[in-house]
């Protein structure tokens, strides 16, 4: 805790961060969205450490979620969307796991899940919305009564209530707050003081982080305290919401990181293909996760040529003219 | 430029629904083409935005999904999901959305969740994403469908997103005070919904497509008495779509 | 509506903006907080136009609110705090109006009012909180039953509900959403496209703006479309939430505007003194509001020497070493 | 530096309640002095934040109110009210707050709203501001009071902010699962609250202040049997308060 020089002591390694904060059975929220800013290096480390039975809570998730499901780390899922856009309209290992009955899951919508994180961040037990009325999201439950009694799992999927502020008929959906055990996310910048700055879209990362009991952040760059505090309007999370910080350049590959690198279309296409076949997928994991002991090794395997192609333009924040088919 | 592909017809026809000043919720694929073409051709003051939080980006290259970095450049605002969905439902805006689906019923309700039993489905799709939300909250939405018999069904395997619900005024009675499905744009035709009953009917067939073919490929009975032929894409529409919106043909695909 | 050059047609004058959007009886939210970024030029214009019977909704308000109350523009008030910090622990005209029974008012807390604006911004009819349990905010109402039936006024002050997601006793306060007819606010920058950027703290300005049916923004600077869009992460409101924009340098004086100028301690102290006496206060209004026909005249009256003293340091955003007693 | 003013004693004594690592909700006036002094003297890792949204600013000059531009410079984060109050109640933080009040009762409930009838008060105060919120949501709060008989009352004219409510476990029964009032720091003494009954008692009297004087100036009966003398401000405490925190004596006032 000797942080009175204004510098945080929370810097650590991928290995230590995962070991300390993520347990088998943990409820985990993943930052990013489909193919952007997924905390991939953290996902790979979770797989390498053989963590099982995770309960994942997310809105629209793609690569990190799919690789965790494929590696058998996930027992349970609350989700709005499992896809990688044009690179996997439905994420393949996610699809298979559900079709095979391998995971317990429950569907919400993107706004519903984001509002649930917001409620968690605000410290309120539920939040109302009109979204969902008439949908099977209201009628079809996925969790068993036993699951609903578990610690930190909502007792009911949702509740429909008459708006008490009007005499007219006005049904409202109440969504239970989400308070993950851990939120993992990848940011562009973290200050030496522990302040987090995300550039480009923030998705629901900030709500997810504030709703959680612990937060692990990987980042592209560590910057000085003076730099990050010279424009505090741009920062997203103060140090006290963050529990572990790891500098991991290209920590979101093969997903994108605004201002740093684009998503890797070849890798994503290759992944979708191998994910279709159990044996091929096992080989993929061996090759890209289990067979590598560090993120540096991973990047060597990706190769400098690819990294150069993916490099974002300083003007647009993405790789102009990248071959994306 | 005499010929055009099915997906070009679809994007252009859908784009024609955008009115100047609309605030347009854009998804992936055809929806992206329709919105980008619509804004460029008919509705220069329309604002395109993405559920991920990108509001009115410059879209100099076509995004491959809604979290693509290309929705973060030159925007008015880079925000997040909460901000975006609060725009969808904002009372002072006319917000319209494009959605795709695996199944649709006669009242324009959509399924993007699964085929078969929910808990152990035959086929699992990605899920709602923002579809349930915009179907509930936007001023209106337009659906893209591949026109196959098995996709137009009497009963959805899972009702992900509410259109006109059970027809008539049932949507309003649900508690959804605005919005509803405006049209279905398929690779063969355009379906609309009766003003009173809210039942789907054939509104337009594309040039060269017979009404018989449409009926044959539709798994539910539809009224065809009001059908007219769709105005084919103009040269200008095709030029903008091909040269400005998707010059790399990332979504349009091979010619 | 011909905005396809990407430039907005919403630029107008103080006079036109107020005339078009603010009517006697309007429900108005005021941006800023106590002595920061109050839309003072707009408040003065409202007074000059003789608008009456305003229903003001705010969290912690100071100068703009007090001068509007003092000038007799306000009929009704939902408020958490009426003060100017050390420059008026309780705003004087606010205090007198309540003690004299001149306005209908109702008390909430700052978080409650901010959450009510958030609910309005999200388009949800109410929002839960734990704040207020046991407090007289729950038991003492200020609005009459007739007022509660008026358009756009909440039918109930608040509702206490058992949390439906737990079997334990867990009472929750539900607060009704606020949806002002108009929100007025002062920002540092507006782009030629109508995009708004606020620097420093945003208070609840963004929620207030999104919750409203119409928004008037005054600003220090109009900047090019290219400039405001070169870093969209920093922007606060897209053009479609804004209905009228007026460039008014020093539009927040005598309150502060981060990065541009500090609050004016002498003016605020002088104001507090004259506000104590009805005749003196009338003279103040004659001199500083009715007697001036434009904001330029107002600034001439403030004087260049004062404006120079208040000028913010480009490093700190405030006037270093300003005499503030 | 032998002598010191009442407000210096108050600021220093209150500042001693701040523990290293605390996240401290700071208000105006004495609260600002106590928090800034406390952090500098005893709790270098404490984080000071403001309801207006300024999180951990550098505070090179003392702010005169919580919306002062001085709470926006050198911060970790410049946000807004929603963000700040969600910090106050955050389960993973130990958040403490300083509040002032016009009236206090034996259970540490506060009135900052009015004297007399709510609708037509004899004296109107500013209102809750964030006081009701932090009293409900923070891990604990400390109250500053001018020690006058009429301010320590059996029954508040208006209960703005909940302390221990009606004593015993009544606060928890209300639905407030954490927090409560830690102490009252006045210009004469420090009051604390019995662990079981939650009734106010005299915990400390300042050097030179008699227990009789305190009792005389307190409008409610209090237990004085546990009172000890407060450790006077040290030279170092006074130096930091005077030279670093408020060198212009904007809040401390004339010597």
PDB file of N, CA and C in Angstrom, chain C residues 267-303:
ATOM      1  N   UNK C 267     -17.694  39.632  -7.569  1.00  0.00           N
ATOM      2  CA  UNK C 267     -19.072  39.730  -8.034  1.00  0.00           C
ATOM      3  C   UNK C 267     -19.994  38.858  -7.172  1.00  0.00           C
ATOM      4  N   UNK C 268     -19.538  37.648  -6.875  1.00  0.00           N
ATOM      5  CA  UNK C 268     -20.368  36.728  -6.089  1.00  0.00           C
ATOM      6  C   UNK C 268     -20.592  37.261  -4.675  1.00  0.00           C
ATOM      7  N   UNK C 269     -19.549  37.841  -4.088  1.00  0.00           N
ATOM      8  CA  UNK C 269     -19.696  38.427  -2.756  1.00  0.00           C
ATOM      9  C   UNK C 269     -20.643  39.626  -2.778  1.00  0.00           C
ATOM     10  N   UNK C 270     -20.478  40.436  -3.818  1.00  0.00           N
ATOM     11  CA  UNK C 270     -21.343  41.608  -3.990  1.00  0.00           C
ATOM     12  C   UNK C 270     -22.799  41.148  -4.172  1.00  0.00           C
ATOM     13  N   UNK C 271     -22.970  40.141  -4.981  1.00  0.00           N
ATOM     14  CA  UNK C 271     -24.316  39.607  -5.231  1.00  0.00           C
ATOM     15  C   UNK C 271     -24.966  39.152  -3.926  1.00  0.00           C
ATOM     16  N   UNK C 272     -24.196  38.375  -3.136  1.00  0.00           N
ATOM     17  CA  UNK C 272     -24.776  37.864  -1.884  1.00  0.00           C
ATOM     18  C   UNK C 272     -25.247  39.024  -1.005  1.00  0.00           C
ATOM     19  N   UNK C 273     -24.436  40.067  -0.985  1.00  0.00           N
ATOM     20  CA  UNK C 273     -24.781  41.218  -0.143  1.00  0.00           C
ATOM     21  C   UNK C 273     -26.061  41.897  -0.621  1.00  0.00           C
ATOM     22  N   UNK C 274     -26.115  42.196  -1.912  1.00  0.00           N
ATOM     23  CA  UNK C 274     -27.301  42.916  -2.405  1.00  0.00           C
ATOM     24  C   UNK C 274     -28.541  42.032  -2.382  1.00  0.00           C
ATOM     25  N   UNK C 275     -28.338  40.715  -2.506  1.00  0.00           N
ATOM     26  CA  UNK C 275     -29.487  39.803  -2.526  1.00  0.00           C
ATOM     27  C   UNK C 275     -30.246  39.831  -1.203  1.00  0.00           C
ATOM     28  N   UNK C 276     -29.562  40.244  -0.129  1.00  0.00           N
ATOM     29  CA  UNK C 276     -30.183  40.272   1.196  1.00  0.00           C
ATOM     30  C   UNK C 276     -31.254  41.363   1.303  1.00  0.00           C
ATOM     31  N   UNK C 277     -31.181  42.345   0.432  1.00  0.00           N
ATOM     32  CA  UNK C 277     -32.092  43.484   0.534  1.00  0.00           C
ATOM     33  C   UNK C 277     -32.902  43.600  -0.753  1.00  0.00           C
ATOM     34  N   UNK C 278     -34.225  43.625  -0.605  1.00  0.00           N
ATOM     35  CA  UNK C 278     -35.082  43.613  -1.800  1.00  0.00           C
ATOM     36  C   UNK C 278     -34.822  44.805  -2.717  1.00  0.00           C
ATOM     37  N   UNK C 279     -34.666  45.963  -2.145  1.00  0.00           N
ATOM     38  CA  UNK C 279     -34.453  47.151  -2.967  1.00  0.00           C
ATOM     39  C   UNK C 279     -33.095  47.108  -3.663  1.00  0.00           C
ATOM     40  N   UNK C 280     -32.091  46.738  -2.894  1.00  0.00           N
ATOM     41  CA  UNK C 280     -30.752  46.616  -3.474  1.00  0.00           C
ATOM     42  C   UNK C 280     -30.738  45.577  -4.593  1.00  0.00           C
ATOM     43  N   UNK C 281     -31.465  44.485  -4.371  1.00  0.00           N
ATOM     44  CA  UNK C 281     -31.470  43.416  -5.365  1.00  0.00           C
ATOM     45  C   UNK C 281     -32.160  43.878  -6.649  1.00  0.00           C
ATOM     46  N   UNK C 282     -33.228  44.639  -6.483  1.00  0.00           N
ATOM     47  CA  UNK C 282     -33.921  45.184  -7.655  1.00  0.00           C
ATOM     48  C   UNK C 282     -32.963  46.067  -8.463  1.00  0.00           C
ATOM     49  N   UNK C 283     -32.185  46.858  -7.729  1.00  0.00           N
ATOM     50  CA  UNK C 283     -31.207  47.720  -8.399  1.00  0.00           C
ATOM     51  C   UNK C 283     -30.159  46.877  -9.141  1.00  0.00           C
ATOM     52  N   UNK C 284     -29.757  45.786  -8.491  1.00  0.00           N
ATOM     53  CA  UNK C 284     -28.779  44.890  -9.132  1.00  0.00           C
ATOM     54  C   UNK C 284     -29.326  44.378 -10.464  1.00  0.00           C
ATOM     55  N   UNK C 285     -30.570  43.933 -10.437  1.00  0.00           N
ATOM     56  CA  UNK C 285     -31.177  43.421 -11.672  1.00  0.00           C
ATOM     57  C   UNK C 285     -31.273  44.516 -12.735  1.00  0.00           C
ATOM     58  N   UNK C 286     -31.671  45.697 -12.314  1.00  0.00           N
ATOM     59  CA  UNK C 286     -31.765  46.812 -13.272  1.00  0.00           C
ATOM     60  C   UNK C 286     -30.413  47.071 -13.914  1.00  0.00           C
ATOM     61  N   UNK C 287     -29.403  47.051 -13.047  1.00  0.00           N
ATOM     62  CA  UNK C 287     -28.077  47.420 -13.500  1.00  0.00           C
ATOM     63  C   UNK C 287     -27.426  46.324 -14.355  1.00  0.00           C
ATOM     64  N   UNK C 288     -27.583  45.071 -13.916  1.00  0.00           N
ATOM     65  CA  UNK C 288     -26.831  43.969 -14.550  1.00  0.00           C
ATOM     66  C   UNK C 288     -27.650  43.161 -15.555  1.00  0.00           C
ATOM     67  N   UNK C 289     -28.960  43.309 -15.534  1.00  0.00           N
ATOM     68  CA  UNK C 289     -29.763  42.514 -16.471  1.00  0.00           C
ATOM     69  C   UNK C 289     -30.650  43.404 -17.346  1.00  0.00           C
ATOM     70  N   UNK C 290     -31.626  44.038 -16.734  1.00  0.00           N
ATOM     71  CA  UNK C 290     -32.569  44.819 -17.546  1.00  0.00           C
ATOM     72  C   UNK C 290     -31.895  45.985 -18.266  1.00  0.00           C
ATOM     73  N   UNK C 291     -30.908  46.563 -17.626  1.00  0.00           N
ATOM     74  CA  UNK C 291     -30.271  47.743 -18.200  1.00  0.00           C
ATOM     75  C   UNK C 291     -29.296  47.439 -19.322  1.00  0.00           C
ATOM     76  N   UNK C 292     -29.081  46.196 -19.584  1.00  0.00           N
ATOM     77  CA  UNK C 292     -28.105  45.825 -20.620  1.00  0.00           C
ATOM     78  C   UNK C 292     -28.838  45.064 -21.721  1.00  0.00           C
ATOM     79  N   UNK C 293     -28.547  45.387 -22.944  1.00  0.00           N
ATOM     80  CA  UNK C 293     -29.325  44.746 -24.013  1.00  0.00           C
ATOM     81  C   UNK C 293     -28.567  43.592 -24.667  1.00  0.00           C
ATOM     82  N   UNK C 294     -27.333  43.404 -24.296  1.00  0.00           N
ATOM     83  CA  UNK C 294     -26.590  42.296 -24.911  1.00  0.00           C
ATOM     84  C   UNK C 294     -25.517  41.795 -23.956  1.00  0.00           C
ATOM     85  N   UNK C 295     -25.006  40.615 -24.251  1.00  0.00           N
ATOM     86  CA  UNK C 295     -23.950  40.075 -23.396  1.00  0.00           C
ATOM     87  C   UNK C 295     -22.654  40.861 -23.567  1.00  0.00           C
ATOM     88  N   UNK C 296     -22.472  41.466 -24.734  1.00  0.00           N
ATOM     89  CA  UNK C 296     -21.283  42.296 -24.941  1.00  0.00           C
ATOM     90  C   UNK C 296     -21.319  43.503 -23.990  1.00  0.00           C
ATOM     91  N   UNK C 297     -22.488  44.109 -23.879  1.00  0.00           N
ATOM     92  CA  UNK C 297     -22.628  45.220 -22.925  1.00  0.00           C
ATOM     93  C   UNK C 297     -22.352  44.758 -21.491  1.00  0.00           C
ATOM     94  N   UNK C 298     -22.829  43.559 -21.195  1.00  0.00           N
ATOM     95  CA  UNK C 298     -22.598  42.984 -19.867  1.00  0.00           C
ATOM     96  C   UNK C 298     -21.102  42.863 -19.603  1.00  0.00           C
ATOM     97  N   UNK C 299     -20.375  42.352 -20.613  1.00  0.00           N
ATOM     98  CA  UNK C 299     -18.934  42.156 -20.428  1.00  0.00           C
ATOM     99  C   UNK C 299     -18.209  43.491 -20.310  1.00  0.00           C
ATOM    100  N   UNK C 300     -18.679  44.487 -21.037  1.00  0.00           N
ATOM    101  CA  UNK C 300     -18.079  45.815 -20.894  1.00  0.00           C
ATOM    102  C   UNK C 300     -18.257  46.317 -19.465  1.00  0.00           C
ATOM    103  N   UNK C 301     -19.415  46.011 -18.906  1.00  0.00           N
ATOM    104  CA  UNK C 301     -19.673  46.412 -17.526  1.00  0.00           C
ATOM    105  C   UNK C 301     -18.779  45.633 -16.538  1.00  0.00           C
ATOM    106  N   UNK C 302     -18.581  44.357 -16.811  1.00  0.00           N
ATOM    107  CA  UNK C 302     -17.667  43.579 -15.968  1.00  0.00           C
ATOM    108  C   UNK C 302     -16.274  44.192 -16.045  1.00  0.00           C
ATOM    109  N   UNK C 303     -15.879  44.533 -17.250  1.00  0.00           N
ATOM    110  CA  UNK C 303     -14.610  45.230 -17.424  1.00  0.00           C
ATOM    111  C   UNK C 303     -13.455  44.309 -17.757  1.00  0.00           C
TER     112      UNK C 303
END
